[in-house]
């Protein structure tokens, strides 16, 4: 368990970067502010979607609560989906206590109909109130496509660029930058200063006509993304504990998603329990 408690003004800040327990003592409910972010999706062909981002205030009864931090999605044939981040009364895993579940980011794909959406279990659509859609694939030249960026908490991923030329008439001529990952959103709950979370991973560029370099993409805030060198061989992993989506390289490599986080701010005394 990784748990940090800091004093900030008149509040107590509790940060969970891995799963753990949280105990509220006393006899009366306590109003708390919560930011919960799920794991970001792995790239797997196009940009992975950022983990869903939930920011809310709610009243919580005294008791012991289990907080589950969603892991980032992996890539490859045995890829796993990004995990949800949840807040549950201990012993009641199926009962929501008032904090909306943050939904894991969508996995990128080589299928043009399955770009990663932010806060989406699959496909290209983001979960309403938690994230945005992934970008579409770019234009095709034969079987070659530039891939779209994953959706972020702030904006949608963008579509990959067009590729010049014709596969059956002189070959592909280059172009095709990958789509950028959708931007994240800032939140100051953890430190009192704005930090960006939940950015989508960028798609991979394609450039087949030398001497043009491989497409270069800008990562979403707090996300993975693909900032290629000229070789275009290095993907970017999603940022840990920010729910970033994994980025895809123009040469086929994909980055994994980043894990999520929970930050709780309480004005009244509360005690952390550690398992």
CSV table of N, CA and C in Angstrom, one decimal, residues 115-222:
chain,number,residue,atom,x,y,z
A,115,UNK,N,-11.0,2.8,-31.7
A,115,UNK,CA,-10.0,3.7,-31.1
A,115,UNK,C,-10.3,3.9,-29.6
A,116,UNK,N,-9.3,4.1,-28.8
A,116,UNK,CA,-9.5,4.2,-27.3
A,116,UNK,C,-10.3,5.4,-26.9
A,117,UNK,N,-11.4,5.2,-26.2
A,117,UNK,CA,-12.2,6.3,-25.6
A,117,UNK,C,-11.8,6.5,-24.1
A,118,UNK,N,-11.8,7.7,-23.6
A,118,UNK,CA,-11.5,8.0,-22.2
A,118,UNK,C,-12.6,7.5,-21.3
A,119,UNK,N,-12.3,6.7,-20.3
A,119,UNK,CA,-13.3,6.2,-19.4
A,119,UNK,C,-14.3,5.3,-20.1
A,120,UNK,N,-13.8,4.5,-21.1
A,120,UNK,CA,-14.6,3.6,-21.9
A,120,UNK,C,-14.0,2.2,-21.8
A,121,UNK,N,-14.9,1.2,-21.5
A,121,UNK,CA,-14.4,-0.1,-21.4
A,121,UNK,C,-13.9,-0.7,-22.8
A,122,UNK,N,-14.4,-0.3,-23.9
A,122,UNK,CA,-14.0,-0.7,-25.2
A,122,UNK,C,-14.5,0.2,-26.2
A,123,UNK,N,-14.1,0.0,-27.5
A,123,UNK,CA,-14.6,0.9,-28.5
A,123,UNK,C,-14.0,2.3,-28.5
A,124,UNK,N,-14.6,3.2,-29.2
A,124,UNK,CA,-14.0,4.5,-29.3
A,124,UNK,C,-14.8,5.6,-28.6
A,125,UNK,N,-15.9,5.3,-27.8
A,125,UNK,CA,-16.7,6.2,-27.2
A,125,UNK,C,-16.3,6.4,-25.7
A,126,UNK,N,-16.2,7.7,-25.3
A,126,UNK,CA,-15.9,8.0,-23.9
A,126,UNK,C,-17.1,7.9,-23.1
A,127,UNK,N,-16.9,7.7,-21.8
A,127,UNK,CA,-18.0,7.6,-20.8
A,127,UNK,C,-18.5,9.1,-20.4
A,128,UNK,N,-19.7,9.3,-20.6
A,128,UNK,CA,-20.3,10.7,-20.3
A,128,UNK,C,-19.9,11.2,-18.9
A,129,UNK,N,-19.4,12.4,-18.8
A,129,UNK,CA,-19.0,12.9,-17.6
A,129,UNK,C,-17.6,12.5,-17.1
A,130,UNK,N,-16.9,11.6,-17.8
A,130,UNK,CA,-15.6,11.1,-17.3
A,130,UNK,C,-14.5,11.3,-18.4
A,131,UNK,N,-14.9,11.3,-19.6
A,131,UNK,CA,-13.9,11.4,-20.7
A,131,UNK,C,-14.5,11.6,-22.0
A,132,UNK,N,-13.7,11.5,-23.1
A,132,UNK,CA,-14.1,11.8,-24.4
A,132,UNK,C,-13.7,10.7,-25.4
A,133,UNK,N,-14.2,10.8,-26.6
A,133,UNK,CA,-14.0,9.8,-27.6
A,133,UNK,C,-12.6,9.8,-28.1
A,134,UNK,N,-12.2,8.6,-28.7
A,134,UNK,CA,-10.9,8.5,-29.4
A,134,UNK,C,-11.0,9.0,-30.8
A,135,UNK,N,-9.9,9.4,-31.4
A,135,UNK,CA,-9.9,9.9,-32.8
A,135,UNK,C,-9.9,8.7,-33.7
A,136,UNK,N,-10.3,9.0,-35.0
A,136,UNK,CA,-10.4,8.0,-36.0
A,136,UNK,C,-9.1,7.8,-36.7
A,137,UNK,N,-9.0,6.7,-37.4
A,137,UNK,CA,-7.8,6.4,-38.2
A,137,UNK,C,-7.7,7.4,-39.4
A,138,UNK,N,-6.5,7.6,-39.8
A,138,UNK,CA,-6.3,8.5,-41.0
A,138,UNK,C,-6.6,7.8,-42.3
A,139,UNK,N,-6.3,8.5,-43.4
A,139,UNK,CA,-6.5,7.9,-44.7
A,139,UNK,C,-5.6,6.7,-45.0
A,140,UNK,N,-6.1,5.9,-45.8
A,140,UNK,CA,-5.4,4.6,-46.1
A,140,UNK,C,-4.6,4.7,-47.4
A,141,UNK,N,-3.5,4.0,-47.4
A,141,UNK,CA,-2.7,3.8,-48.7
A,141,UNK,C,-2.5,2.3,-48.7
A,142,UNK,N,-3.3,1.5,-49.3
A,142,UNK,CA,-3.3,0.1,-49.2
A,142,UNK,C,-3.7,-0.3,-47.8
A,143,UNK,N,-2.9,-1.1,-47.1
A,143,UNK,CA,-3.2,-1.5,-45.8
A,143,UNK,C,-2.6,-0.6,-44.7
A,144,UNK,N,-2.0,0.5,-45.1
A,144,UNK,CA,-1.3,1.3,-44.2
A,144,UNK,C,-2.2,2.5,-43.8
A,145,UNK,N,-2.2,2.7,-42.5
A,145,UNK,CA,-3.0,3.8,-41.9
A,145,UNK,C,-2.2,4.5,-40.8
A,146,UNK,N,-2.4,5.8,-40.7
A,146,UNK,CA,-2.0,6.5,-39.5
A,146,UNK,C,-3.1,6.4,-38.4
A,147,UNK,N,-2.7,6.1,-37.2
A,147,UNK,CA,-3.7,5.8,-36.2
A,147,UNK,C,-4.2,7.0,-35.4
A,148,UNK,N,-5.4,6.9,-34.8
A,148,UNK,CA,-5.9,8.0,-34.1
A,148,UNK,C,-5.5,8.1,-32.6
A,149,UNK,N,-5.6,9.2,-32.0
A,149,UNK,CA,-5.3,9.4,-30.6
A,149,UNK,C,-6.4,9.0,-29.7
A,150,UNK,N,-6.1,8.5,-28.5
A,150,UNK,CA,-7.1,8.2,-27.5
A,150,UNK,C,-7.7,9.4,-26.8
A,151,UNK,N,-8.9,9.3,-26.4
A,151,UNK,CA,-9.6,10.4,-25.8
A,151,UNK,C,-9.1,10.7,-24.4
A,152,UNK,N,-9.1,11.9,-24.0
A,152,UNK,CA,-8.7,12.4,-22.7
A,152,UNK,C,-9.9,12.9,-21.9
A,153,UNK,N,-9.6,13.2,-20.6
A,153,UNK,CA,-10.7,13.7,-19.8
A,153,UNK,C,-11.2,15.1,-20.2
A,154,UNK,N,-10.3,15.9,-20.9
A,154,UNK,CA,-10.6,17.2,-21.3
A,154,UNK,C,-11.2,17.3,-22.7
A,155,UNK,N,-10.5,16.6,-23.6
A,155,UNK,CA,-10.9,16.7,-25.1
A,155,UNK,C,-10.8,15.3,-25.7
A,156,UNK,N,-11.4,15.2,-26.9
A,156,UNK,CA,-11.3,14.0,-27.7
A,156,UNK,C,-9.9,13.8,-28.3
A,157,UNK,N,-9.5,12.6,-28.6
A,157,UNK,CA,-8.4,12.4,-29.4
A,157,UNK,C,-8.6,12.8,-30.9
A,158,UNK,N,-7.6,13.2,-31.6
A,158,UNK,CA,-7.7,13.6,-33.0
A,158,UNK,C,-7.5,12.5,-34.0
A,159,UNK,N,-7.9,12.7,-35.2
A,159,UNK,CA,-7.8,11.7,-36.2
A,159,UNK,C,-6.4,11.7,-36.8
A,160,UNK,N,-5.9,10.5,-37.2
A,160,UNK,CA,-4.7,10.4,-37.9
A,160,UNK,C,-4.7,11.1,-39.3
A,161,UNK,N,-3.5,11.6,-39.7
A,161,UNK,CA,-3.5,12.3,-41.0
A,161,UNK,C,-3.6,11.4,-42.2
A,162,UNK,N,-3.7,12.0,-43.4
A,162,UNK,CA,-3.8,11.3,-44.7
A,162,UNK,C,-2.4,10.9,-45.1
A,163,UNK,N,-2.4,9.8,-45.9
A,163,UNK,CA,-1.2,9.3,-46.5
A,163,UNK,C,-1.2,9.6,-48.0
A,164,UNK,N,-0.2,10.2,-48.6
A,164,UNK,CA,-0.2,10.5,-50.0
A,164,UNK,C,0.1,9.3,-50.8
A,165,UNK,N,-0.3,9.4,-52.1
A,165,UNK,CA,0.0,8.4,-53.1
A,165,UNK,C,-1.1,7.3,-53.1
A,166,UNK,N,-0.9,6.3,-53.9
A,166,UNK,CA,-1.8,5.2,-54.2
A,166,UNK,C,-1.1,3.9,-54.2
A,167,UNK,N,-1.5,3.0,-53.4
A,167,UNK,CA,-0.7,1.7,-53.3
A,167,UNK,C,-0.6,1.0,-54.6
A,168,UNK,N,-1.7,1.1,-55.5
A,168,UNK,CA,-1.6,0.4,-56.7
A,168,UNK,C,-1.1,1.3,-57.9
A,169,UNK,N,-0.6,2.5,-57.6
A,169,UNK,CA,-0.2,3.4,-58.7
A,169,UNK,C,1.0,4.2,-58.2
A,170,UNK,N,2.1,3.6,-58.1
A,170,UNK,CA,3.3,4.3,-57.7
A,170,UNK,C,3.7,4.2,-56.3
A,171,UNK,N,2.8,3.6,-55.5
A,171,UNK,CA,3.2,3.5,-54.1
A,171,UNK,C,2.8,4.6,-53.2
A,172,UNK,N,2.9,4.4,-51.9
A,172,UNK,CA,2.5,5.4,-50.9
A,172,UNK,C,3.7,6.5,-50.9
A,173,UNK,N,3.3,7.7,-50.8
A,173,UNK,CA,4.3,8.8,-50.9
A,173,UNK,C,4.6,9.5,-49.6
A,174,UNK,N,4.1,9.0,-48.4
A,174,UNK,CA,4.5,9.6,-47.2
A,174,UNK,C,3.3,10.5,-46.6
A,175,UNK,N,3.6,11.1,-45.5
A,175,UNK,CA,2.5,11.8,-44.8
A,175,UNK,C,2.0,11.0,-43.6
A,176,UNK,N,0.8,11.2,-43.2
A,176,UNK,CA,0.2,10.4,-42.2
A,176,UNK,C,0.7,10.6,-40.7
A,177,UNK,N,0.7,11.8,-40.2
A,177,UNK,CA,1.0,11.9,-38.8
A,177,UNK,C,-0.1,11.3,-37.9
A,178,UNK,N,0.3,10.7,-36.8
A,178,UNK,CA,-0.7,10.1,-35.9
A,178,UNK,C,-1.5,11.1,-35.2
A,179,UNK,N,-2.7,10.7,-34.8
A,179,UNK,CA,-3.6,11.7,-34.1
A,179,UNK,C,-3.0,12.0,-32.7
A,180,UNK,N,-3.3,13.1,-32.2
A,180,UNK,CA,-2.8,13.5,-30.8
A,180,UNK,C,-3.8,12.9,-29.8
A,181,UNK,N,-3.2,12.6,-28.6
A,181,UNK,CA,-4.1,12.2,-27.5
A,181,UNK,C,-4.9,13.4,-27.0
A,182,UNK,N,-6.1,13.1,-26.6
A,182,UNK,CA,-7.0,14.2,-26.0
A,182,UNK,C,-6.3,14.7,-24.7
A,183,UNK,N,-6.5,16.0,-24.5
A,183,UNK,CA,-5.9,16.6,-23.3
A,183,UNK,C,-6.6,16.1,-22.0
A,184,UNK,N,-5.9,16.2,-20.9
A,184,UNK,CA,-6.5,15.9,-19.6
A,184,UNK,C,-7.2,17.1,-19.0
A,185,UNK,N,-7.5,17.0,-17.7
A,185,UNK,CA,-8.1,18.1,-17.0
A,185,UNK,C,-7.2,18.4,-15.7
A,186,UNK,N,-7.1,19.6,-15.3
A,186,UNK,CA,-6.4,20.0,-14.1
A,186,UNK,C,-7.2,19.9,-12.9
A,187,UNK,N,-6.6,19.6,-11.8
A,187,UNK,CA,-7.2,19.5,-10.5
A,187,UNK,C,-6.2,19.9,-9.4
A,188,UNK,N,-6.6,20.6,-8.4
A,188,UNK,CA,-5.7,21.1,-7.3
A,188,UNK,C,-5.9,20.4,-6.0
A,189,UNK,N,-6.8,19.4,-6.0
A,189,UNK,CA,-7.2,18.8,-4.7
A,189,UNK,C,-6.0,18.2,-3.9
A,190,UNK,N,-5.0,17.6,-4.7
A,190,UNK,CA,-3.9,16.9,-4.0
A,190,UNK,C,-2.9,17.9,-3.3
A,191,UNK,N,-2.5,19.0,-4.0
A,191,UNK,CA,-1.5,19.8,-3.5
A,191,UNK,C,-1.8,21.3,-3.3
A,192,UNK,N,-3.0,21.7,-3.8
A,192,UNK,CA,-3.4,23.1,-3.8
A,192,UNK,C,-3.0,23.8,-5.0
A,193,UNK,N,-2.2,23.2,-5.9
A,193,UNK,CA,-1.8,23.7,-7.2
A,193,UNK,C,-2.3,22.8,-8.3
A,194,UNK,N,-2.7,23.4,-9.5
A,194,UNK,CA,-3.3,22.6,-10.5
A,194,UNK,C,-2.3,21.5,-11.1
A,195,UNK,N,-2.8,20.3,-11.2
A,195,UNK,CA,-2.0,19.2,-11.8
A,195,UNK,C,-2.9,18.6,-12.9
A,196,UNK,N,-2.4,18.3,-14.1
A,196,UNK,CA,-3.1,17.7,-15.1
A,196,UNK,C,-3.2,16.2,-15.0
A,197,UNK,N,-4.3,15.6,-15.2
A,197,UNK,CA,-4.5,14.2,-15.1
A,197,UNK,C,-5.3,13.7,-16.3
A,198,UNK,N,-5.2,12.4,-16.6
A,198,UNK,CA,-6.1,11.7,-17.5
A,198,UNK,C,-6.0,12.2,-19.0
A,199,UNK,N,-4.8,12.2,-19.5
A,199,UNK,CA,-4.6,12.6,-20.9
A,199,UNK,C,-4.6,11.3,-21.8
A,200,UNK,N,-5.1,11.4,-23.0
A,200,UNK,CA,-5.1,10.2,-23.9
A,200,UNK,C,-3.7,10.0,-24.6
A,201,UNK,N,-3.5,8.8,-25.0
A,201,UNK,CA,-2.3,8.4,-25.7
A,201,UNK,C,-2.4,8.8,-27.2
A,202,UNK,N,-1.3,9.2,-27.7
A,202,UNK,CA,-1.2,9.6,-29.1
A,202,UNK,C,-1.2,8.4,-30.1
A,203,UNK,N,-1.7,8.5,-31.3
A,203,UNK,CA,-1.6,7.5,-32.3
A,203,UNK,C,-0.2,7.5,-33.0
A,204,UNK,N,0.1,6.5,-33.8
A,204,UNK,CA,1.3,6.3,-34.5
A,204,UNK,C,1.3,7.0,-35.9
A,205,UNK,N,2.3,7.7,-36.2
A,205,UNK,CA,2.4,8.3,-37.6
A,205,UNK,C,3.0,7.3,-38.6
A,206,UNK,N,2.8,7.5,-39.8
A,206,UNK,CA,3.3,6.7,-40.9
A,206,UNK,C,3.9,7.6,-41.9
A,207,UNK,N,5.2,7.4,-42.3
A,207,UNK,CA,5.8,8.2,-43.4
A,207,UNK,C,6.7,7.3,-44.2
A,208,UNK,N,6.2,7.0,-45.4
A,208,UNK,CA,6.9,5.9,-46.1
A,208,UNK,C,7.8,6.5,-47.2
A,209,UNK,N,7.8,7.8,-47.4
A,209,UNK,CA,8.6,8.4,-48.5
A,209,UNK,C,9.8,9.2,-48.0
A,210,UNK,N,10.9,8.6,-47.9
A,210,UNK,CA,12.1,9.3,-47.4
A,210,UNK,C,12.4,10.6,-48.3
A,211,UNK,N,13.0,11.7,-47.7
A,211,UNK,CA,13.6,11.7,-46.4
A,211,UNK,C,12.7,12.2,-45.3
A,212,UNK,N,11.4,12.2,-45.5
A,212,UNK,CA,10.5,12.8,-44.5
A,212,UNK,C,10.5,11.9,-43.2
A,213,UNK,N,10.6,12.5,-42.0
A,213,UNK,CA,10.7,11.7,-40.8
A,213,UNK,C,9.3,11.1,-40.5
A,214,UNK,N,9.3,10.2,-39.5
A,214,UNK,CA,8.1,9.6,-39.1
A,214,UNK,C,7.2,10.7,-38.4
A,215,UNK,N,5.9,10.5,-38.4
A,215,UNK,CA,5.0,11.5,-37.8
A,215,UNK,C,5.3,11.7,-36.3
A,216,UNK,N,5.2,13.0,-35.9
A,216,UNK,CA,5.4,13.3,-34.5
A,216,UNK,C,4.2,13.8,-33.8
A,217,UNK,N,3.9,13.3,-32.6
A,217,UNK,CA,2.6,13.6,-32.0
A,217,UNK,C,2.9,14.2,-30.6
A,218,UNK,N,1.9,14.9,-30.1
A,218,UNK,CA,2.1,15.6,-28.8
A,218,UNK,C,1.2,14.8,-27.8
A,219,UNK,N,1.8,14.5,-26.7
A,219,UNK,CA,1.0,13.7,-25.7
A,219,UNK,C,-0.1,14.6,-25.0
A,220,UNK,N,-1.2,14.0,-24.6
A,220,UNK,CA,-2.1,14.7,-23.8
A,220,UNK,C,-1.6,15.0,-22.4
A,221,UNK,N,-2.0,16.0,-21.7
A,221,UNK,CA,-1.6,16.3,-20.4
A,221,UNK,C,-1.7,15.1,-19.5
A,222,UNK,N,-0.7,14.7,-18.8
A,222,UNK,CA,-0.8,13.6,-17.9
A,222,UNK,C,-0.9,12.3,-18.5
